[in-house]
Each structure stands twice: as C-alpha cells, then as structure tokens.
XYZ file of C-alpha atoms in Angstrom:
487
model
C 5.778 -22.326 26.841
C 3.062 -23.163 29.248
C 1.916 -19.420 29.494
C 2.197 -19.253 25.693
C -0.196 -22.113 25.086
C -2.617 -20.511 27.804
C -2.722 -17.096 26.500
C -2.398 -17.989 22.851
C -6.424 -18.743 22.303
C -7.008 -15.153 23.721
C -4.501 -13.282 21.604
C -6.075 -15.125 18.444
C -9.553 -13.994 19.293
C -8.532 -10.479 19.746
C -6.187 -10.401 16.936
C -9.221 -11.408 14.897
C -11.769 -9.110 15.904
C -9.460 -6.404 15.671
C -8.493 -7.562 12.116
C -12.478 -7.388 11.439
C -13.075 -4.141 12.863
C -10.569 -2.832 10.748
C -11.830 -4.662 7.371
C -15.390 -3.329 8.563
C -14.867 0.137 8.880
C -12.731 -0.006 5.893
C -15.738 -1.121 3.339
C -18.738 0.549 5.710
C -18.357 4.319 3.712
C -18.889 2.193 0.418
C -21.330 0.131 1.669
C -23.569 2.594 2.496
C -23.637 4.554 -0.219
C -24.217 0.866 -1.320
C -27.776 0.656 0.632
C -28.585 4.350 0.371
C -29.395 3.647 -3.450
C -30.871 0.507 -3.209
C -33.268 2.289 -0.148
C -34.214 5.161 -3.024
C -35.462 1.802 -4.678
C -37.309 0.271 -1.461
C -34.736 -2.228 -0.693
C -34.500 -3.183 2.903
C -31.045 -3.085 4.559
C -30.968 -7.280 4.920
C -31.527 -7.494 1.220
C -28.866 -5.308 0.628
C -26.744 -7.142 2.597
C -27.940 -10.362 0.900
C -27.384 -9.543 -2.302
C -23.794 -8.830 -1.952
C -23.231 -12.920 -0.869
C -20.872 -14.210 -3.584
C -19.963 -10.830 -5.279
C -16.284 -10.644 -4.032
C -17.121 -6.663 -3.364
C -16.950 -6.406 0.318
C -15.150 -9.299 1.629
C -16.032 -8.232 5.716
C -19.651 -7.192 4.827
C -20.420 -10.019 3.228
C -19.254 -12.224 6.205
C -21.836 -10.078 8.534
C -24.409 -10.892 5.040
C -24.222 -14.980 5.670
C -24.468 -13.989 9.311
C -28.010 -12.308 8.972
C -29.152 -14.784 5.983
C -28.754 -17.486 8.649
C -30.397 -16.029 11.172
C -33.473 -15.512 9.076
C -33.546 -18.465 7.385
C -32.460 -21.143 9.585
C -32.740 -19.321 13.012
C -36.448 -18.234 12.965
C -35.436 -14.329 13.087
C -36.902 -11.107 11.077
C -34.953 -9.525 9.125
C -34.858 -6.767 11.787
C -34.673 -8.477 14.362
C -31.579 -10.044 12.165
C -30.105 -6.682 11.831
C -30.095 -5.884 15.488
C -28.739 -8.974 16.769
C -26.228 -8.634 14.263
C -25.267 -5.204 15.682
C -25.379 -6.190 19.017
C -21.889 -7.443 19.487
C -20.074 -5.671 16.582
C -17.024 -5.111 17.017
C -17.190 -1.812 14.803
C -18.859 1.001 16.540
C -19.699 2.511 13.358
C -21.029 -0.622 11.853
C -23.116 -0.985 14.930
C -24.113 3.027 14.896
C -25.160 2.169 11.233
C -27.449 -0.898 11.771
C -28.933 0.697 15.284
C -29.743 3.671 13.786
C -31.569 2.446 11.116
C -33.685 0.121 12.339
C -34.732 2.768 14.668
C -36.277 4.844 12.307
C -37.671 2.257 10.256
C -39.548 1.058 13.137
C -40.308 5.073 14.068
C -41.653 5.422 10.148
C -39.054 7.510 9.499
C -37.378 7.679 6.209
C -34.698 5.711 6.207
C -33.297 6.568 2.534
C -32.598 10.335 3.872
C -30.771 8.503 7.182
C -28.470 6.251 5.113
C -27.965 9.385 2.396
C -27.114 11.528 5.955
C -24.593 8.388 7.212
C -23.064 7.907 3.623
C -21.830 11.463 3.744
C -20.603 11.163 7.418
C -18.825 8.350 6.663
C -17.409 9.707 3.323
C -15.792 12.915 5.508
C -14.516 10.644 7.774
C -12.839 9.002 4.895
C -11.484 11.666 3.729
C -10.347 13.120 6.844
C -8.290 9.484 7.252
C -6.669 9.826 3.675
C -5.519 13.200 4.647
C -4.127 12.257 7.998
C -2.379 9.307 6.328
C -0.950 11.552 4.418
C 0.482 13.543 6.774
C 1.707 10.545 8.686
C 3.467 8.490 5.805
C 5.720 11.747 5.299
C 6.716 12.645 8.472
C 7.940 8.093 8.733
C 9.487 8.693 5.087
C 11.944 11.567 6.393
C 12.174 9.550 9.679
C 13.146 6.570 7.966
C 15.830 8.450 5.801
C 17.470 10.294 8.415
C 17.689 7.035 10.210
C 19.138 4.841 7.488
C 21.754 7.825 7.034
C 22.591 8.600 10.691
C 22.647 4.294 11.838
C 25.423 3.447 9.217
C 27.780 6.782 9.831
C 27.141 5.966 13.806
C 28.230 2.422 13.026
C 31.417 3.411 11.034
C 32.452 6.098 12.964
C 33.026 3.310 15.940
C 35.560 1.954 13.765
C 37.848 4.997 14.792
C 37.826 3.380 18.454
C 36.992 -0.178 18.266
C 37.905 -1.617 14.177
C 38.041 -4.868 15.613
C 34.575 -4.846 16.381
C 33.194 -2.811 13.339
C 32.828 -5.925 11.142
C 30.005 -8.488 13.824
C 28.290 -4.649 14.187
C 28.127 -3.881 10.436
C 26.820 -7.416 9.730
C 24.391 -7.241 13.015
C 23.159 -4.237 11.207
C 22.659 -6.176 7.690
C 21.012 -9.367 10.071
C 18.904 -7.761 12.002
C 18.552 -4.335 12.423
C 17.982 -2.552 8.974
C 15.400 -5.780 8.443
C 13.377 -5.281 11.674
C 12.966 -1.746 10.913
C 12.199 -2.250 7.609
C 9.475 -4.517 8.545
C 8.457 -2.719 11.232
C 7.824 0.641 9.281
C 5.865 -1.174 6.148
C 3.292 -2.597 8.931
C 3.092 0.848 10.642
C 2.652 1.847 7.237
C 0.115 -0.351 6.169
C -1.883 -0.019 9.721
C -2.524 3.814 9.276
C -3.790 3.939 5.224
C -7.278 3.185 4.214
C -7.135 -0.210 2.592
C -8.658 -1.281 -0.222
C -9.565 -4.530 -1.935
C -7.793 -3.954 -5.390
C -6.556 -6.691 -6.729
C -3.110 -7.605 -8.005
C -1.192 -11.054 -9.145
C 2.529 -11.433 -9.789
C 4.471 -13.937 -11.321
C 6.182 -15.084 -7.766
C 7.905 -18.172 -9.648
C 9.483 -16.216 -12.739
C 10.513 -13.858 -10.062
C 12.632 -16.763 -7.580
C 13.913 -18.252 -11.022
C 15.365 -15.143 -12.371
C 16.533 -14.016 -9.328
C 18.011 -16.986 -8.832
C 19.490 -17.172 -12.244
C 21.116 -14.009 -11.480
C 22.998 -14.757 -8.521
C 24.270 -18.345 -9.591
C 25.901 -16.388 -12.772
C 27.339 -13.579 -10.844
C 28.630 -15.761 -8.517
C 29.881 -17.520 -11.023
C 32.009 -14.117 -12.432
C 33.226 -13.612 -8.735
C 31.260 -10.814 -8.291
C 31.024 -8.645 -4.761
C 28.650 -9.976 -1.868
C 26.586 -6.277 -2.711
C 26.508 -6.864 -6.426
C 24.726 -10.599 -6.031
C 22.328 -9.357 -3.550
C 21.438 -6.087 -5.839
C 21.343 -7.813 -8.770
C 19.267 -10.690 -7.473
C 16.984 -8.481 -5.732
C 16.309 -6.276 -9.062
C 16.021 -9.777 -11.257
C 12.985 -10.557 -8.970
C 11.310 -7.821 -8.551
C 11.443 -6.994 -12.036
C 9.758 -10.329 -13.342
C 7.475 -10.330 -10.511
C 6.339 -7.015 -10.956
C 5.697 -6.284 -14.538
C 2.380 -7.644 -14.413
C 1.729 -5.874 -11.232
C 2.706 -2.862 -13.203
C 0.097 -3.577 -15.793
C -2.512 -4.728 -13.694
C -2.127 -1.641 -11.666
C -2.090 0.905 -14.280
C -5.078 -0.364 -15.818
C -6.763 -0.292 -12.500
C -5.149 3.738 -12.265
C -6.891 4.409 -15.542
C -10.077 3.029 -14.189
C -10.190 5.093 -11.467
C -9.570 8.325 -12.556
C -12.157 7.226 -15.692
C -14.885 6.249 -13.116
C -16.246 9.852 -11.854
C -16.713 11.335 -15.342
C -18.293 8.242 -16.557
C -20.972 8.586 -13.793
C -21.322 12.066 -14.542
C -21.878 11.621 -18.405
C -24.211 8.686 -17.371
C -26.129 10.955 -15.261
C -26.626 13.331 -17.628
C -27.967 10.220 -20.170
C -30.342 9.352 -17.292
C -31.914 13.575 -17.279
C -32.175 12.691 -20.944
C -34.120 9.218 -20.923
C -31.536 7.193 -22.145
C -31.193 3.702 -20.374
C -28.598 2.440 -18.795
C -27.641 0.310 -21.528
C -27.655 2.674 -24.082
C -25.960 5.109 -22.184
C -23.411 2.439 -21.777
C -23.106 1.883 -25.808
C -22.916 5.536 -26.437
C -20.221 6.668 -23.728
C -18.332 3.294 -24.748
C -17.516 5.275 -28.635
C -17.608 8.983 -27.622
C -16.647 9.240 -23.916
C -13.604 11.234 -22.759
C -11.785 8.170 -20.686
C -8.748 6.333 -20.785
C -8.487 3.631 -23.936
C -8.509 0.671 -21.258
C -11.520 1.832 -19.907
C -13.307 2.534 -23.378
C -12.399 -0.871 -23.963
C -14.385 -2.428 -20.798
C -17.035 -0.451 -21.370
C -17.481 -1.867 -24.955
C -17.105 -5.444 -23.508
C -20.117 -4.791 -21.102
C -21.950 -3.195 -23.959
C -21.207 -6.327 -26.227
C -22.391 -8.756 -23.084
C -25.595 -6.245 -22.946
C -26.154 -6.742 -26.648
C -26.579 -10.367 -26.324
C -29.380 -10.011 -23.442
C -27.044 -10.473 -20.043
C -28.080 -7.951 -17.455
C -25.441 -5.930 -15.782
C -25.936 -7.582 -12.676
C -25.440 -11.101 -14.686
C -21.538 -10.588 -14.750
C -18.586 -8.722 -13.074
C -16.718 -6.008 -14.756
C -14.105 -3.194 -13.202
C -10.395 -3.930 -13.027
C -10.552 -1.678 -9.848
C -11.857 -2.050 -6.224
C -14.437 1.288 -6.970
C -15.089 0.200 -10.295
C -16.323 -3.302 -9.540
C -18.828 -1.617 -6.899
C -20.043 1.102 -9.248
C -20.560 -1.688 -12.441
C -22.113 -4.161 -9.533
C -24.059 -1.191 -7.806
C -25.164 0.057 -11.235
C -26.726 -3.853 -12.134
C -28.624 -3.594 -8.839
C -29.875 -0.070 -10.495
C -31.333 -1.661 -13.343
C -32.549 -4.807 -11.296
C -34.751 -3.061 -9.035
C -35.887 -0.144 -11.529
C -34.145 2.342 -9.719
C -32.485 5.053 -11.704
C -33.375 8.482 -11.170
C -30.934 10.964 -11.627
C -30.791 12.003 -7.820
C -29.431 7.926 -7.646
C -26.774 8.771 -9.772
C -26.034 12.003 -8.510
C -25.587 10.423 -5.079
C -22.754 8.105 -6.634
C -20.969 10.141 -8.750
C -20.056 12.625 -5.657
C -19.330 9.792 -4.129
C -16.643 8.249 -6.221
C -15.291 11.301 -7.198
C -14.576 12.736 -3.523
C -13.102 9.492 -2.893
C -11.104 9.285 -6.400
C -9.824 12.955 -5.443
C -8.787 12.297 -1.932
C -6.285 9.239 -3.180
C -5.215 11.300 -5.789
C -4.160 13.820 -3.507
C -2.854 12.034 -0.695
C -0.442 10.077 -3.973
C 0.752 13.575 -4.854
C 1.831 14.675 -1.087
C 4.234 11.864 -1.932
C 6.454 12.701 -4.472
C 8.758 13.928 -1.811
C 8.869 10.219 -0.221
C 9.619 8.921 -3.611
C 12.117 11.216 -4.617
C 13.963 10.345 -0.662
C 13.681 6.610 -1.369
C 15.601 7.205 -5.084
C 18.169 8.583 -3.709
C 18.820 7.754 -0.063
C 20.841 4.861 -0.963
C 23.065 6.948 -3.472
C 23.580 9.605 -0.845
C 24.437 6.676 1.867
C 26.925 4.791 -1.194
C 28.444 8.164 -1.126
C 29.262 8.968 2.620
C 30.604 5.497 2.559
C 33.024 5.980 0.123
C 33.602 9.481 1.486
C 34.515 7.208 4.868
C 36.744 4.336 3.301
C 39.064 6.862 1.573
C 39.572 9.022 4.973
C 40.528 5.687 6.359
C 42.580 4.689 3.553
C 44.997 7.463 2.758
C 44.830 9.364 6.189
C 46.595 8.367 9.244
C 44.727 7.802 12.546
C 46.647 6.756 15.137
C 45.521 4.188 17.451
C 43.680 4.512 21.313
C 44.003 2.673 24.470
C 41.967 2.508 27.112
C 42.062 3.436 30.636
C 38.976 3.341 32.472
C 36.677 5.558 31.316
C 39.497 7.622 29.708
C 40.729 7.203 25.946
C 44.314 8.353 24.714
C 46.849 8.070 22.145
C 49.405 5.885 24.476
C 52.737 6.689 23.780
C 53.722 2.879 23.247
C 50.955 2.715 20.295
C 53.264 5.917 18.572
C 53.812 4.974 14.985
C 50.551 2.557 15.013
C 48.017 3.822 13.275
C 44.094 2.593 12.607
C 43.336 -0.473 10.819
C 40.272 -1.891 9.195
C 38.927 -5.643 7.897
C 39.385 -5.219 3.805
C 35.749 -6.738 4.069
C 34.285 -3.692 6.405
C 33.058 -1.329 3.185
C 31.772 -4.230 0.806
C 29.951 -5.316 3.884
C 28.882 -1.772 4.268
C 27.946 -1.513 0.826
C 25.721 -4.812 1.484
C 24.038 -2.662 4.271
C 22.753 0.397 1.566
C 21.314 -2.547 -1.062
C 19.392 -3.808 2.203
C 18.656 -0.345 3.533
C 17.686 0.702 -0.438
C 15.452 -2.441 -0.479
C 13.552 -1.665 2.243
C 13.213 1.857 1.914
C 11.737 1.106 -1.538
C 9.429 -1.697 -0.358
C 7.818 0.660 1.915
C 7.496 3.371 -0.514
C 5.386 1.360 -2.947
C 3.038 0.209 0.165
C 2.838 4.098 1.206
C 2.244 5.188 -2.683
C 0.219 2.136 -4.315
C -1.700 0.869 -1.455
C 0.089 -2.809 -2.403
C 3.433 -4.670 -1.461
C 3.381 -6.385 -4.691
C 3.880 -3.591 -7.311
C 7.969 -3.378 -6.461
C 9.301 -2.034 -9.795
C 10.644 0.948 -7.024
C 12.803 -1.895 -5.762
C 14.664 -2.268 -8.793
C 14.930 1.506 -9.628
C 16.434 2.155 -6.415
C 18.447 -0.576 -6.416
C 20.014 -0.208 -9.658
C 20.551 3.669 -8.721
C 22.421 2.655 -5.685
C 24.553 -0.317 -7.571
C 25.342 2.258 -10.424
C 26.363 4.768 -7.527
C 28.722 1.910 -5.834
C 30.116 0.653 -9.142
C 31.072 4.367 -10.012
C 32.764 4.730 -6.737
C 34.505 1.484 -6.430
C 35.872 1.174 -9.756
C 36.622 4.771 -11.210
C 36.788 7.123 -8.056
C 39.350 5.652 -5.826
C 42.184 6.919 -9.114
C 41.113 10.691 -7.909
C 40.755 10.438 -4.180
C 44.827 10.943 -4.121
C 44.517 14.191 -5.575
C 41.524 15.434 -3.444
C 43.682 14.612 -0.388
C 47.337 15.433 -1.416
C 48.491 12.250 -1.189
C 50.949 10.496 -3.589
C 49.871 7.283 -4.997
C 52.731 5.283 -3.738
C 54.622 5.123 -0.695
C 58.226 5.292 -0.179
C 59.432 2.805 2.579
C-alpha cells in the first residue's frame, strides 16, 4: 500500500499527459485547417486559438487557448511569445512542430498562410494514413477475437472428458472472469488505436436499468433458464438505451456524408457572388442532401433571416459539421471568403468524410463475425452435450503422468453436472455481449450506440431456444440411438 500511495501521484501525471497528447493530436489536423483559413483572413494563430474558448469544438485545444489567453493577459506575455512558451513543454510533438514552426516564419516574414495550408495537408495524410491502419488492425482483433471465443469454450468442454468434476468452477471461471477481462481488454485496445472524435451521443441509461430490470424480475418469475434472464435482460437495456443513440447517430451519419457536397455547392455560390447567407437559403430548398440536413440548413437560414450571424449560434449534429458551421461564422466575421478558402475546406472534409467511410466498409466482415459467432458457438455446444448424452465414454484414472481406462472403472462411464451446458450457454450470451460491444466501438466510433448487442443477442437466444427445445427429439436418429433404454 505504501508503494502504491508513493507512486500513485506519478502514474496520475503521466496518465494525464498521455491522455492529452492523445486528445491533442486527435483535434490538431482540424485545427489547422482551422487557422489556415482564418490566416487567408490575417488572423494571428493566438486569436485563433482564442476564439475557439467556449465553442465546445476542440475540447484539448481549447484548454492550450485559456493557457495562452492567460499568459497574455494576466502574465505580461506577447502573443508570440505566448505561443512559444506554450509549445515549449507540449506534450504533443506535432502540436509543438506546429506552434514552433510558425512562429518562426512569422518572425522570418515568411508567409505563414502557405505554412499552415503546407501543415494542414501533412497532417490530413497522416490522418488518413491512421484511419487506414486502424482499419487494418480492428480486423485482424475481430478474427482474433472470434477464433478465441470459439477455440476457449471447446478447450474448456473438452476437459470434461478427463476431469467432469471440475468442468462446472472452470465454465463459471470462464463466465466470471475470463470472457469479461478479454472483453474489456479488446474494446480499450480497440478504442486506443482509432482516431477519436468528439461526436456526441446521449442515451436513456435509466429507461435502459428499468426495462432491463423489468425483464429479468418477470422471467424469473416464469422460471426461466440462468441464459434466458441474462439475454433477455441484456437486449431489454440495450434496446431502450440505444434507440436514441440510434437516432442521434444516424442524423449525425446523414450530416456527414451531406457536409462535402454542401461545401462544394457553396463554393461554387462564392465563384458566383452569392453570400454566404444566401447561398445558405438557396442550397437549404434545392440542394442534393439528406432531408435532416435540408432541415438544419433551413433552421440556420431562418436564424439568418432574423439578423443572427452564423457565428452567433451553434449548428451541426456532427463533430465535422459543428467545425465547418463554426469555421464558416468565423468566414463571414472576418470578411474572409474567397473561393480558394472554401476550396481549402471542402478537400478537407471530404478526404476525411471518405477515409471513415472506407475504413466502416472494411468492416462488414467484423460485423457479419460478431452476428454469428455466438450462433456458431450455441451450435458446437449442443453438438457437445448430445455426444455426451447418448454416447458412452468410459471413465479414466490416473497414474502419474499416465491416463487409462482402469479395468475396475469397466462399466462406468462419463458423467456431467445437468447445470454444465445451461452454464455453457450463459458463457455464449456473455461471449455474444462482448463481441458485440466491441463491434459497435470498432464500427461507430461510440460504446453507446449498442442496438448490435441486442441483434446478436437475440440471434444467439433464438439459436439456443431452437436447440434446446426442438433439436434434442432428432439427435436419436442422427446417432442411432433408441430413445429409451432397456434395463
């Protein structure tokens, strides 16, 4: 304990850091794209940085934002000299390759709008080079984590051959412990590789424990199996957690893939002369997007109408659309505009828009295993119960390091626990659960939009039902045995 308490403060102040490196390096390729527009405009880095304090857009940046306001206002700095203190002890290389760099060549009279234009497209390869890498990582843990979940259980039965005394503690140390430390332990390997972003989702967490609840007290009520409470419980939840996840995150979908066309039109508005405004009220009637996103665009024209600015309010039910709605209000604040601006941005979001597209659709493979990886481990279950059920194995002893069919155990054959296979059948709802719950981390960037729980579980339920209730009649048949025994 002593050692604990002594080593504790350190492992808090590197946890942190590393946790705002991370953050950092996450928002730097949008921030910069950020401060190369605003720098078209002749906006100084520090102002960029200060006008993103209380916008919600970059939650780390705007951290390193009160940081440099502080040291200007209260602190006696510049705003360069700000900038480089700020950089000084980053703990994000980049972040500090960023700030160094360009108060170099604003103090060499360089021009400082074609570095950050230079940096935004470094950084926005280097995003794209991590979405394809996570890519290629979160498939080869999917197949991992299906082979394992499929070879662990048939390792675990197939001891019950030699030892069925001891199958039952090791299925339920598998249900305890194992299955949920992997689990875990893959969703946070998960979530430490993929690009994060700062979309925003709410469920309903207390309809979710009521239903759940609600579900288990009546099942338990009907004397229903240990894997049938803990499925249906499970599926209750996530289900009225997660439908307005599901909407939220649609909406947010149809945002995103609406975004890079809307710059483009908006662009070509700009070659034309239109304002932003009216560009805004035209594409909101006659633009090509998804209905939700026609929608908020004719709630920012109505707020428009009535003399807000665009900077006045926030709009975007998406991470990238709340930058591009704030980063177009800081547009029209500074009289910025020209069409190379929006040019700039609209390769920008649509790069970005395509690489999460694509690294989703490298997927489908991962979603397809985590369907039916459960079903197909229900299955060899069953497959299992029945061999031990109507075929005879007869019993081992032990000698050493020898095992043999003793001729005093003659006659005895292999027993199991009646409770071994609904206990295994609790072990695929928990391996199905988990399984699922990192899928939807690997596919939607979020733990919280879990309908993929409830698919998969109900899958694997139907699957167990089917087996348990109707297949056992023809298992007989498939192994030539007569339903009853003579004595």
């Amino acid at each position: 304990p002593f050692l604990i308490l002594f080593f504790a403060p350190s492992f808090q102040v590197k946890n942190a850091s590393s946790e705002r490196r991370r953050g950092l390096e996450d928002e730097l390729p949008f921030f910069t794209i950020y401060a190369t527009v605003l720098a078209d405009a002749g906006i100084s880095m520090y102002e960029a940085f200060k006008r993103l304090i209380g916008q919600g857009i970059f939650k780390w940046i705007e951290k390193d934002a009160v940081y440099l306001v502080r040291a200007v206002k209260f602190l006696g700095f510049d705003p360069l000299s700000a900038l480089d203190s700020l950089a000084h002890d980053h703990p994000s290389k980049e972040e500090r390759e960023l700030i160094f760099g360009y108060t170099s060549e604003l103090r060499s009279g360089g021009d400082v709008a074609r570095y950050l234009q230079d940096k935004s497209e470094e950084l926005l390869r280097w995003l794209e080079f991590r979405f394809e890498k996570y890519g290629d990582s979160v498939s080869d843990i999917g197949e991992m984590m299906t082979a394992l979940f499929f070879i662990l259980p048939a390792m675990i039965l197939a001891t019950a051959f030699i030892s069925p005394n001891t199958s039952m503690t090791t299925v339920w140390m598998m249900n305890a412990l194992v299955i949920p430390l992997l689990g875990v332990v893959m969703i946070f390997q998960i979530r430490g590789m993929q690009p994060r972003t700062a979309d925003l989702y709410t469920g309903n967490l207390m309809l979710g424990i009521i239903a759940g609840a609600v579900t288990v007290a009546v099942l338990f009520i009907a004397r229903a199996p240990l894997w049938a409470l803990l499925s249906a419980g499970l599926v209750s939840w996530s289900l009225a957690y997660s439908i307005q996840v599901f909407v939220q995150k649609r909406l947010a979908d149809e945002e995103e893939r609406s975004i890079a066309p809307f710059l483009r039109d908006v662009t070509e508005y700009r070659k034309s002369g239109y304002t932003l405004p009216r560009a805004i009220e035209k594409l909101a009637s006659e633009g090509n997007y998804a209905e939700s996103f026609k929608s908020t665009l004719k709630s920012i024209h109505a707020k428009l109408s009535l003399g807000f600015r665009l900077s006045d309010f926030k709009a975007g039910r998406s991470w990238i659309g709340r930058q591009i709605f704030f980063l177009l209000g800081q547009i029209e604040d500074t009289g910025g505009g020209n069409p190379r601006e929006f040019e700039a941005v609209y390769r920008f979001a649509e790069r970005y828009t395509f690489a999460k597209r694509t690294v989703r659709s490298r997927m489908r493979i991962y979603e397809i295993l985590t369907l039916f990886t459960p079903v197909g481990l229900a299955l060899l279950i069953f497959i299992m119960s029945a061999m031990f059920t109507f075929l005879k194995f007869p019993s081992f002893s032990f000698s050493g390091s020898m095992v043999s069919v003793s001729s005093s155990s003659l006659g005895a054959y292999i027993t199991l626990p009646p409770q071994l296979f609904t206990a295994s059948y609790v072990m695929v709802i928990e391996a199905g659960f988990f399984i699922a719950l990192s899928s939807t981390v690997a596919v939607d960037f979020t733990v919280k939009n879990v309908w993929r729980v409830a698919l998969t579980l109900i899958l694997a339920s139907a699957t167990i039902f089917v087996l348990t209730t109707f297949a056992p009649a023809l298992v007989p048949h498939i192994f030539h045995v007569p339903l009853t025994t003579p004595e």
